Coordinates of N, CA and C in Angstrom, one line a residue:
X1 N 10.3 -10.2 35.5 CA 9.5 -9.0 35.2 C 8.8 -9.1 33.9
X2 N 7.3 -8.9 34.0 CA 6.6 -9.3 32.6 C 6.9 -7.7 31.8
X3 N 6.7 -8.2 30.6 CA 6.8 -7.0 29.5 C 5.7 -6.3 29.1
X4 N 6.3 -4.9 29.1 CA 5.1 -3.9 29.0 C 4.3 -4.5 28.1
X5 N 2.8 -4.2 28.4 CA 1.7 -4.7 27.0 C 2.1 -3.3 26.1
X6 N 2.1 -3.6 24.5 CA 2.6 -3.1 23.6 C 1.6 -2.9 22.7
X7 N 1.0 -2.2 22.2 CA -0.1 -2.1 21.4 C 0.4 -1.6 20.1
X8 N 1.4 -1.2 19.9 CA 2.2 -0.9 18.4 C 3.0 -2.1 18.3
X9 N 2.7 -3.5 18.3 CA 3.9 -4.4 17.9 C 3.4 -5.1 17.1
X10 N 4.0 -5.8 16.2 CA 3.5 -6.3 14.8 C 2.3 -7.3 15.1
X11 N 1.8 -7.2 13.7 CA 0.5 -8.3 13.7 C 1.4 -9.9 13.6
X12 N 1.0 -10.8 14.3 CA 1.3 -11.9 14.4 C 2.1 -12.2 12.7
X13 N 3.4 -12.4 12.5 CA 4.4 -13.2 10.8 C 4.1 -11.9 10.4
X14 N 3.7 -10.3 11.1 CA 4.1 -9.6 10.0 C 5.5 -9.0 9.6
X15 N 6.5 -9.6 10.7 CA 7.7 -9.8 10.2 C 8.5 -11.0 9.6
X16 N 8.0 -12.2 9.2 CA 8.4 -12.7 8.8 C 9.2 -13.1 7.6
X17 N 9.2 -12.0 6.5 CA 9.6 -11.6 5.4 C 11.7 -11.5 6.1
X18 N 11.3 -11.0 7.1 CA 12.4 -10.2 7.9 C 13.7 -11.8 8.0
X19 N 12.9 -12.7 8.5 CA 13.1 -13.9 8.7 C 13.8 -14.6 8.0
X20 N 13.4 -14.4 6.7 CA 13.0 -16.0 5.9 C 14.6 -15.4 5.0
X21 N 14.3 -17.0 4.4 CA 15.8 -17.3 4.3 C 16.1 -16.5 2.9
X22 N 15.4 -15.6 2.0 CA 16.1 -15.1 0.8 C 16.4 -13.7 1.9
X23 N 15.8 -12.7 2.7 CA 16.4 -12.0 3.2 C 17.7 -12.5 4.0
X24 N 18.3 -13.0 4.5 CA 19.4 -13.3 5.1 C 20.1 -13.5 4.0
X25 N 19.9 -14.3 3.1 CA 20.5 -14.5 1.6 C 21.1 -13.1 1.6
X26 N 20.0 -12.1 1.0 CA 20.7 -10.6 0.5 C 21.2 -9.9 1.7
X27 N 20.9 -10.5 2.8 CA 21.9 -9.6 4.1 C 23.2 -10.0 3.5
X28 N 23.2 -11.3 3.8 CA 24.7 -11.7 3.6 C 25.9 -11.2 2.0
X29 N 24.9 -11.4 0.8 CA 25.2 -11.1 -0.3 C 25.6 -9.6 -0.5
X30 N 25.0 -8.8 0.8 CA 25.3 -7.3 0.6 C 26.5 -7.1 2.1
X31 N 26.4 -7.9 2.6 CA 27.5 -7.7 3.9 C 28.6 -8.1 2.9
X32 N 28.7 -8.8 2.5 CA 29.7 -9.3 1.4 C 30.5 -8.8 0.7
X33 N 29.5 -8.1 0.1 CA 29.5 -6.6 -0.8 C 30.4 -5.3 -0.1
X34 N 30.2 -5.3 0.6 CA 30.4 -4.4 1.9 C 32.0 -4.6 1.9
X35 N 31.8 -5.6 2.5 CA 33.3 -6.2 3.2 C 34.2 -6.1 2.0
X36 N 34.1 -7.0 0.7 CA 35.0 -6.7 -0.4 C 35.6 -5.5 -0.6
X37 N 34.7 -4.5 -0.6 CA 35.2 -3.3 -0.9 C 35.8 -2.3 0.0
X38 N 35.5 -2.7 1.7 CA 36.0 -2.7 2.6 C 37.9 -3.1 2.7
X39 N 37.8 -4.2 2.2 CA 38.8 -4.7 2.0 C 40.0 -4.3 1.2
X40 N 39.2 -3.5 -0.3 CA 39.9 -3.1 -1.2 C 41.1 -1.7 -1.0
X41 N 39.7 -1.2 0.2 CA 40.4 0.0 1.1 C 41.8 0.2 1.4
X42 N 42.3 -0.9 1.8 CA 43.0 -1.6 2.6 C 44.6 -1.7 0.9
X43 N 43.9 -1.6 0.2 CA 45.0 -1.5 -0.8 C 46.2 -0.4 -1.6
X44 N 46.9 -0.5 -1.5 CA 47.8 0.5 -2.2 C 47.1 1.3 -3.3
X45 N 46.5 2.3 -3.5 CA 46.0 2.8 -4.7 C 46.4 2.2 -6.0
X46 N 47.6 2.2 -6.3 CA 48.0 1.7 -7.2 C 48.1 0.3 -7.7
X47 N 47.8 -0.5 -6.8 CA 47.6 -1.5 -7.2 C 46.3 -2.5 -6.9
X48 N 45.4 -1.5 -7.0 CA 43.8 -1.9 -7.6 C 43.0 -1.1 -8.4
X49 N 42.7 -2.1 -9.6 CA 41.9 -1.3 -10.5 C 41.1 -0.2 -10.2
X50 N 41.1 1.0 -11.5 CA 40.1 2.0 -11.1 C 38.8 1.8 -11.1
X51 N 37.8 1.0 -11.5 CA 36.7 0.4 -12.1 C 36.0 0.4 -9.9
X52 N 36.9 -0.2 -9.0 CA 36.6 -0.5 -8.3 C 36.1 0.9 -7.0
X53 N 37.1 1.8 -6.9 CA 36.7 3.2 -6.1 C 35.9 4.0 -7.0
X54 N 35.3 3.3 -8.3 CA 34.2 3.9 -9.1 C 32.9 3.4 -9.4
X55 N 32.9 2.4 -9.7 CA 31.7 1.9 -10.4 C 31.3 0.6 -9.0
X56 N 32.2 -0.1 -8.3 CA 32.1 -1.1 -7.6 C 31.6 -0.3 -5.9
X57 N 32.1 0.6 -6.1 CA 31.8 1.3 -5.3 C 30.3 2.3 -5.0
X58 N 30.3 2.5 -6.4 CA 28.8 2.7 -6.5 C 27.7 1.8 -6.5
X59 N 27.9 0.8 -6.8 CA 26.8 -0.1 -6.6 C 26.9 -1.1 -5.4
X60 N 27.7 -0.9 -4.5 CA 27.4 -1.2 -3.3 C 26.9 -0.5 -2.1
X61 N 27.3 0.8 -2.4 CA 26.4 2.4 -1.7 C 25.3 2.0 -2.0
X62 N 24.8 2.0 -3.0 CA 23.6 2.3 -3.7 C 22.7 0.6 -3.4
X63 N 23.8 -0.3 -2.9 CA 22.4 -1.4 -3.2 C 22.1 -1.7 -1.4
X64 N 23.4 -1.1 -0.6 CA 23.4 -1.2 0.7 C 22.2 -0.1 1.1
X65 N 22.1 0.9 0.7 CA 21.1 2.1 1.3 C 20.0 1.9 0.2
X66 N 19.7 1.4 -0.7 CA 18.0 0.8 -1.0 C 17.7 -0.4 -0.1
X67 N 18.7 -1.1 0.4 CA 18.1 -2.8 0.9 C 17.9 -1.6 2.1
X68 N 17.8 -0.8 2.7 CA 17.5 0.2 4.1 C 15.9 0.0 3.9
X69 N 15.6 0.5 2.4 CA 13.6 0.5 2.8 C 13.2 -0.7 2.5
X70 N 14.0 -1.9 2.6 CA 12.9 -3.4 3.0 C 12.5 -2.8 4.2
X71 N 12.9 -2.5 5.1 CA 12.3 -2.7 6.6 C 10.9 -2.0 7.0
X72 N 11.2 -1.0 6.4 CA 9.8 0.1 6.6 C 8.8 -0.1 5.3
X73 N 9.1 -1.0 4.5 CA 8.4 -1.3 3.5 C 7.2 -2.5 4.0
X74 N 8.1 -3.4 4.7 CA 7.5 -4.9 5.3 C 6.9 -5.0 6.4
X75 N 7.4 -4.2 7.7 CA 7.1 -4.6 8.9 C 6.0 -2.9 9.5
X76 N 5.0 -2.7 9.4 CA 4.3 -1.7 9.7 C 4.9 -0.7 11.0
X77 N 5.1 -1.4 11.9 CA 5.7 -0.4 13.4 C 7.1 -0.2 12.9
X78 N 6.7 0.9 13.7 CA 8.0 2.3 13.3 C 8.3 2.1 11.7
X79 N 7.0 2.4 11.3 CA 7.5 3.0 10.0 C 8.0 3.9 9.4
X80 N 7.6 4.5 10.2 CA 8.1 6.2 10.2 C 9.7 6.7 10.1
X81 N 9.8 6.2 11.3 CA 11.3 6.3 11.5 C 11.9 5.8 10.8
X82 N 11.6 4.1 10.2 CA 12.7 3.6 9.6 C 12.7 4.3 8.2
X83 N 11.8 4.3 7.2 CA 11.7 5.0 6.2 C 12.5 6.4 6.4
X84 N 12.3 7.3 7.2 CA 13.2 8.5 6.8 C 14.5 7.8 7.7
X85 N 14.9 7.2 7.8 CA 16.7 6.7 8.2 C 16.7 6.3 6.7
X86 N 15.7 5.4 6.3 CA 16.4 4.9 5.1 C 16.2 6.1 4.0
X87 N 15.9 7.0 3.7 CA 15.8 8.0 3.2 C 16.9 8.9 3.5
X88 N 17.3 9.2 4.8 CA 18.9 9.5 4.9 C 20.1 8.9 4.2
X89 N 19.8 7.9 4.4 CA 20.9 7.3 4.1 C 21.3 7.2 2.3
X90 N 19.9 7.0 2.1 CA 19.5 7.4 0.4 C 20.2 8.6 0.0
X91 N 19.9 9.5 0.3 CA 20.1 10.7 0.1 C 21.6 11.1 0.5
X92 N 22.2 10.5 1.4 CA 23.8 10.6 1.3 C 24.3 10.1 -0.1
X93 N 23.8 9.0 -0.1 CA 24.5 8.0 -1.2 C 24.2 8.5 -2.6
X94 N 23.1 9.0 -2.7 CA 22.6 9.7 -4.3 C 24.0 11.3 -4.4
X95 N 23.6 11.9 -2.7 CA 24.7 12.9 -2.9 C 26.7 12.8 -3.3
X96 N 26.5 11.5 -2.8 CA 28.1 10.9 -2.7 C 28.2 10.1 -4.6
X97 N 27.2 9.6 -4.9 CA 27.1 8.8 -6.5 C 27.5 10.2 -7.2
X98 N 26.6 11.5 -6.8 CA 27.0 12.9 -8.2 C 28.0 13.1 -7.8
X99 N 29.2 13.1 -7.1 CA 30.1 13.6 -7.0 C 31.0 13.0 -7.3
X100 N 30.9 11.5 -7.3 CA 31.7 10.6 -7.9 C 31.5 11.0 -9.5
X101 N 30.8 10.9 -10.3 CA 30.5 10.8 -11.4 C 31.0 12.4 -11.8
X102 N 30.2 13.4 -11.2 CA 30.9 14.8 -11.7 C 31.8 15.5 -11.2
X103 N 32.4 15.2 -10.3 CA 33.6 15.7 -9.6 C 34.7 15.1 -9.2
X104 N 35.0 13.8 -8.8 CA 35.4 13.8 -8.9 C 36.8 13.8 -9.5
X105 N 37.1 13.6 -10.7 CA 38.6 13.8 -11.4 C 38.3 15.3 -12.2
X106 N 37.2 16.5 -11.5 CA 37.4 18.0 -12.1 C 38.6 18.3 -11.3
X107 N 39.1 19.2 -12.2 CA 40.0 20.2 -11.7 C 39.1 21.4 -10.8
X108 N 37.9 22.0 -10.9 CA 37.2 22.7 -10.1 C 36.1 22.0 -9.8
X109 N 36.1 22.0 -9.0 CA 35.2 21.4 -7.7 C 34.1 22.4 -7.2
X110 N 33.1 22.4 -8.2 CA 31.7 24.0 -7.8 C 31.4 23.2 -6.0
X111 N 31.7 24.7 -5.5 CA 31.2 24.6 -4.0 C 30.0 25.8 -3.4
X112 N 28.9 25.4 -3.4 CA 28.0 24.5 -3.4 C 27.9 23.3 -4.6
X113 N 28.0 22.3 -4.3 CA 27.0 21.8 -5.7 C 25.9 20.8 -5.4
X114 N 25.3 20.2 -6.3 CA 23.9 19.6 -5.9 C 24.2 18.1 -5.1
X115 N 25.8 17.8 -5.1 CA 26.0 16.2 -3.9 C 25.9 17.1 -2.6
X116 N 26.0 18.3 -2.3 CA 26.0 18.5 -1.2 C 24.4 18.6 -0.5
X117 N 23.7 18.9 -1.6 CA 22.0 18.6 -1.0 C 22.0 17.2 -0.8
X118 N 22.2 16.5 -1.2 CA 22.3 14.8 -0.9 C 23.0 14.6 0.8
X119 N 24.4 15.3 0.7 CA 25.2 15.0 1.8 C 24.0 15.7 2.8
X120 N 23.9 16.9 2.9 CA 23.4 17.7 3.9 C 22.0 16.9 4.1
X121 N 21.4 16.1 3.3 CA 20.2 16.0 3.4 C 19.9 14.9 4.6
X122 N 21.0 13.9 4.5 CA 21.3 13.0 5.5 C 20.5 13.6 7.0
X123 N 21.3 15.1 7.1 CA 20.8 15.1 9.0 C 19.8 15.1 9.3
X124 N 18.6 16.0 8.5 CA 17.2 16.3 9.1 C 16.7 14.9 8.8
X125 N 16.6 14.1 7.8 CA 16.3 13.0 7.7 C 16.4 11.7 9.1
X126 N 17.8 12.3 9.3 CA 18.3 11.4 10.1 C 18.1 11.4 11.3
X127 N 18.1 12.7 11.6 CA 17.7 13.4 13.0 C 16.2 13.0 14.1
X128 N 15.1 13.3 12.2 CA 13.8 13.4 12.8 C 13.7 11.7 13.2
X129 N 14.2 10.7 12.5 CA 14.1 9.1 12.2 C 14.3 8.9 13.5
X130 N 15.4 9.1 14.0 CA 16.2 8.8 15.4 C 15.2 9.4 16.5
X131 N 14.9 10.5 16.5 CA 13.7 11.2 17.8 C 12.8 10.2 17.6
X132 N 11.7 10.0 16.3 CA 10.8 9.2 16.2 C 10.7 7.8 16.9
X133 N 12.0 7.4 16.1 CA 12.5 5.8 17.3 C 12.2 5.5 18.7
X134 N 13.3 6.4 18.7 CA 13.3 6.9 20.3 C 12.5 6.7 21.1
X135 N 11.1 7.5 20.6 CA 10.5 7.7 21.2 C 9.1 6.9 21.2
X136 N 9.2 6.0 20.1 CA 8.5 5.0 20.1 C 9.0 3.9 20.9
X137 N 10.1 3.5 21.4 CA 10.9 2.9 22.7 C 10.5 3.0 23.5
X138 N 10.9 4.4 23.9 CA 10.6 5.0 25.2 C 9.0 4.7 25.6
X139 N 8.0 5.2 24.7 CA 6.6 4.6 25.3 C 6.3 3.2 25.7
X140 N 7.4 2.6 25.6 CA 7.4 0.9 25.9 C 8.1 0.8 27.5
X141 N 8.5 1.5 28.0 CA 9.3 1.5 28.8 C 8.2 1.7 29.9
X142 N 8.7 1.2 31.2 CA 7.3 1.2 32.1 C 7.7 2.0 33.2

């Protein structure tokens, strides 16, 4: 079965950024990242530094959901979508960073507070990204 002709697919190497060997580098360097702290999970509270469900923690949210807008940065189709996914995901992680930093070790916990626009911001973000996708698929479909 030949493949639908595609008129939204990249210009010939305009994903090749996607490719090349320093991205895989930082895949890996952030899967890494990932996994360690993954790992750490996995530990008795007490016997893993605090430094790490705080500060290690935040710089792996934070470097995992920026490496999100390489994609919509580099490769033109579905820009759309990918930029507000990666913008969800942004926006969880800024909402989850204030809460770390201001709430979590309060004794009162203000409910509403401004991580919850971060948290909440995630759906519409995420929502419209996912329809957009979608649906840029689906017009490939014969």
């Amino acid at each position: 079965m030949e493949a639908p002709p595609d008129s939204d697919r990249d210009a010939p190497g305009e994903d090749a950024v996607l490719d090349s060997a320093a991205f895989r580098a930082g895949r890996w360097i952030l899967g890494g990242l990932a996994a360690a702290y993954a790992l750490t999970t996995l530990l008795p509270s007490d016997a893993k530094p605090g430094w790490v469900d705080t500060w290690f923690y935040g710089v792996v949210i934070m470097a995992v959901t920026l490496a999100g807008l390489v994609r919509p940065v580099v490769v033109r189709r579905n820009r759309l979508p990918w930029l507000l996914l990666a913008l969800a995901t942004i926006s969880w992680a800024l909402g989850d960073q204030y809460w770390s930093i201001m709430s979590a070790d309060a004794d009162d916990i203000p409910v509403p507070s401004p991580a919850d626009v971060g948290y909440v911001g995630l759906y519409p973000l995420a929502y419209v990204g996912l329809i957009l996708l979608a649906g840029s698929v689906l017009r490939q479909v014969p």
